[in-house]
Amino acid sequence: MTEPVQDPTTVELPIEGKEPIFRHMDDPEVPWQLVRAQRNADGTEAYVREKWFSFSPDPQYLSLYAEYDPGMMVRRHGHYSPHIVFVIDGGLWFDDRWCPAGTHVELPFGAAFGPVRAGDDGAKLFEVMMGDPRSWGDQPEVYEAALAEQGVTPLPDPPIDFPDWLADLRTHWNA
């Protein structure tokens, strides 16, 4: 059973003890995490790196900065929440649509996207997931065809330092 949502106009504001939280790219409390890995056709490795600036349990949300190495690919998937992606630099293919710097992508809850493939210069993104940020998969055969077309071999998922209140669901993707 879910709790009824409180009418925000009935909350006394400001809320005592609530203050802005500031983060910066070089904040030691915001380490880089490798979240995806692959071996490229030329034998080099490529990664997706993320900095999780804000990861809240109640209400759940995640804001992050991501870097995709050139050619990095991510399976077709969605998240258990609405998801916003803003391309800051470089660009990516979302399936057959090119998304250069300046592109805002809105992914409503239930929407699948991808496979995602970074362009020749890689990509830098700002993302926000407004709820459970973990992902679910769709059409694995589309991802497998894209991998084969690019000569890419996915590598095991790097370990991620998830908060204690959230389990890593990535293992359900492993064959």
Tab-separated table of C-alpha atoms in Angstrom, residues 38-163:
chain	number	residue	atom	x	y	z
A	38	GLN	CA	33.556	-3.153	-23.609
A	39	ARG	CA	36.401	-4.362	-25.823
A	40	ASN	CA	36.474	-2.544	-29.156
A	41	ALA	CA	37.239	-4.164	-32.493
A	42	ASP	CA	40.834	-2.785	-32.310
A	43	GLY	CA	41.405	-4.457	-28.910
A	44	THR	CA	41.152	-1.276	-26.833
A	45	GLU	CA	38.688	-0.963	-23.983
A	46	ALA	CA	35.958	1.664	-23.645
A	47	TYR	CA	33.908	2.676	-20.624
A	48	VAL	CA	31.003	4.657	-19.284
A	49	ARG	CA	32.077	6.655	-16.211
A	50	GLU	CA	29.652	8.379	-13.875
A	51	LYS	CA	29.770	10.840	-10.976
A	52	TRP	CA	26.648	10.547	-8.824
A	53	PHE	CA	26.098	14.048	-7.459
A	54	SER	CA	22.846	13.366	-5.640
A	55	PHE	CA	21.403	9.958	-4.813
A	56	SER	CA	18.366	10.193	-2.537
A	57	PRO	CA	16.389	7.340	-0.949
A	58	ASP	CA	13.279	9.363	-0.035
A	59	PRO	CA	12.068	10.506	-2.404
A	60	GLN	CA	14.218	8.427	-4.755
A	61	TYR	CA	16.163	10.328	-7.397
A	62	LEU	CA	19.628	10.379	-8.934
A	63	SER	CA	21.479	13.178	-10.697
A	64	LEU	CA	24.736	12.313	-12.427
A	65	TYR	CA	27.416	13.400	-14.854
A	66	ALA	CA	28.440	10.693	-17.351
A	67	GLU	CA	31.294	10.309	-19.820
A	68	TYR	CA	31.138	7.799	-22.667
A	69	ASP	CA	34.378	6.856	-24.395
A	70	PRO	CA	34.292	7.034	-28.222
A	71	GLY	CA	32.234	4.156	-29.654
A	72	MET	CA	31.000	2.981	-26.237
A	73	MET	CA	27.718	1.076	-26.534
A	74	VAL	CA	24.933	0.488	-24.008
A	75	ARG	CA	22.074	-1.941	-24.486
A	76	ARG	CA	18.508	-0.925	-25.262
A	77	HIS	CA	16.894	-0.296	-21.877
A	78	GLY	CA	14.662	1.864	-19.740
A	79	HIS	CA	14.608	2.862	-16.096
A	80	TYR	CA	12.121	2.297	-13.285
A	81	SER	CA	11.482	6.056	-13.284
A	82	PRO	CA	11.219	9.045	-15.596
A	83	HIS	CA	14.687	9.879	-16.936
A	84	ILE	CA	16.198	13.018	-18.471
A	85	VAL	CA	19.424	13.013	-20.526
A	86	PHE	CA	21.122	16.235	-21.634
A	87	VAL	CA	24.093	15.952	-24.004
A	88	ILE	CA	26.737	18.477	-22.896
A	89	ASP	CA	29.572	17.595	-25.287
A	90	GLY	CA	30.202	15.140	-28.131
A	91	GLY	CA	27.195	13.093	-29.136
A	92	LEU	CA	25.501	9.706	-29.172
A	93	TRP	CA	23.292	7.604	-31.337
A	94	PHE	CA	20.037	6.587	-29.632
A	95	ASP	CA	19.189	3.711	-31.980
A	96	ASP	CA	19.243	5.491	-35.370
A	97	ARG	CA	18.871	9.064	-34.075
A	98	TRP	CA	21.989	11.221	-33.718
A	99	CYS	CA	21.952	13.387	-30.566
A	100	PRO	CA	24.727	16.023	-30.625
A	101	ALA	CA	25.670	18.417	-27.814
A	102	GLY	CA	22.661	20.481	-26.810
A	103	THR	CA	20.159	17.623	-27.172
A	104	HIS	CA	17.634	17.111	-24.360
A	105	VAL	CA	16.070	13.629	-24.227
A	106	GLU	CA	12.993	13.003	-22.097
A	107	LEU	CA	12.313	9.356	-21.321
A	108	PRO	CA	8.973	8.890	-19.569
A	109	PHE	CA	8.555	5.936	-17.201
A	110	GLY	CA	8.141	2.849	-19.383
A	111	ALA	CA	10.064	4.211	-22.403
A	112	ALA	CA	12.949	2.125	-23.777
A	113	PHE	CA	15.826	3.708	-25.682
A	114	GLY	CA	18.874	2.517	-27.551
A	115	PRO	CA	21.066	0.795	-28.137
A	116	VAL	CA	23.090	3.872	-27.294
A	117	ARG	CA	26.436	4.373	-29.058
A	118	ALA	CA	28.835	7.247	-28.426
A	119	GLY	CA	30.185	9.081	-31.443
A	120	ASP	CA	33.829	9.377	-32.498
A	121	ASP	CA	34.487	12.071	-29.867
A	122	GLY	CA	32.651	10.280	-27.054
A	123	ALA	CA	29.995	12.088	-25.072
A	124	LYS	CA	29.480	13.987	-21.833
A	125	LEU	CA	26.006	13.941	-20.319
A	126	PHE	CA	23.997	15.269	-17.415
A	127	GLU	CA	21.235	12.877	-16.361
A	128	VAL	CA	18.431	12.906	-13.816
A	129	MET	CA	16.255	9.938	-12.835
A	130	MET	CA	13.218	10.935	-10.802
A	131	GLY	CA	12.584	7.677	-8.932
A	132	ASP	CA	14.301	4.274	-8.929
A	133	PRO	CA	17.286	4.709	-11.297
A	134	ARG	CA	17.897	1.020	-11.959
A	135	SER	CA	17.279	-0.280	-15.464
A	136	TRP	CA	15.278	-2.966	-17.233
A	137	GLY	CA	16.040	-4.368	-20.689
A	138	ASP	CA	14.315	-4.583	-24.025
A	139	GLN	CA	15.058	-6.327	-27.316
A	140	PRO	CA	18.485	-7.844	-26.485
A	141	GLU	CA	18.786	-9.050	-30.080
A	142	VAL	CA	18.939	-5.412	-31.271
A	143	TYR	CA	21.887	-4.747	-28.950
A	144	GLU	CA	23.622	-7.975	-30.014
A	145	ALA	CA	23.263	-6.998	-33.697
A	146	ALA	CA	24.718	-3.524	-32.981
A	147	LEU	CA	27.664	-5.072	-31.105
A	148	ALA	CA	28.365	-7.437	-34.009
A	149	GLU	CA	28.122	-4.601	-36.544
A	150	GLN	CA	30.761	-2.591	-34.623
A	151	GLY	CA	32.936	-5.607	-33.683
A	152	VAL	CA	32.431	-4.859	-29.980
A	153	THR	CA	32.540	-7.384	-27.128
A	154	PRO	CA	30.840	-6.392	-23.871
A	155	LEU	CA	33.007	-6.906	-20.793
A	156	PRO	CA	31.710	-7.798	-17.303
A	157	ASP	CA	30.045	-4.935	-15.462
A	158	PRO	CA	32.561	-3.138	-13.235
A	159	PRO	CA	31.666	-3.152	-9.527
A	160	ILE	CA	29.594	-0.131	-8.473
A	161	ASP	CA	29.424	1.419	-5.031
A	162	PHE	CA	25.621	1.498	-4.673
A	163	PRO	CA	24.120	3.062	-1.547
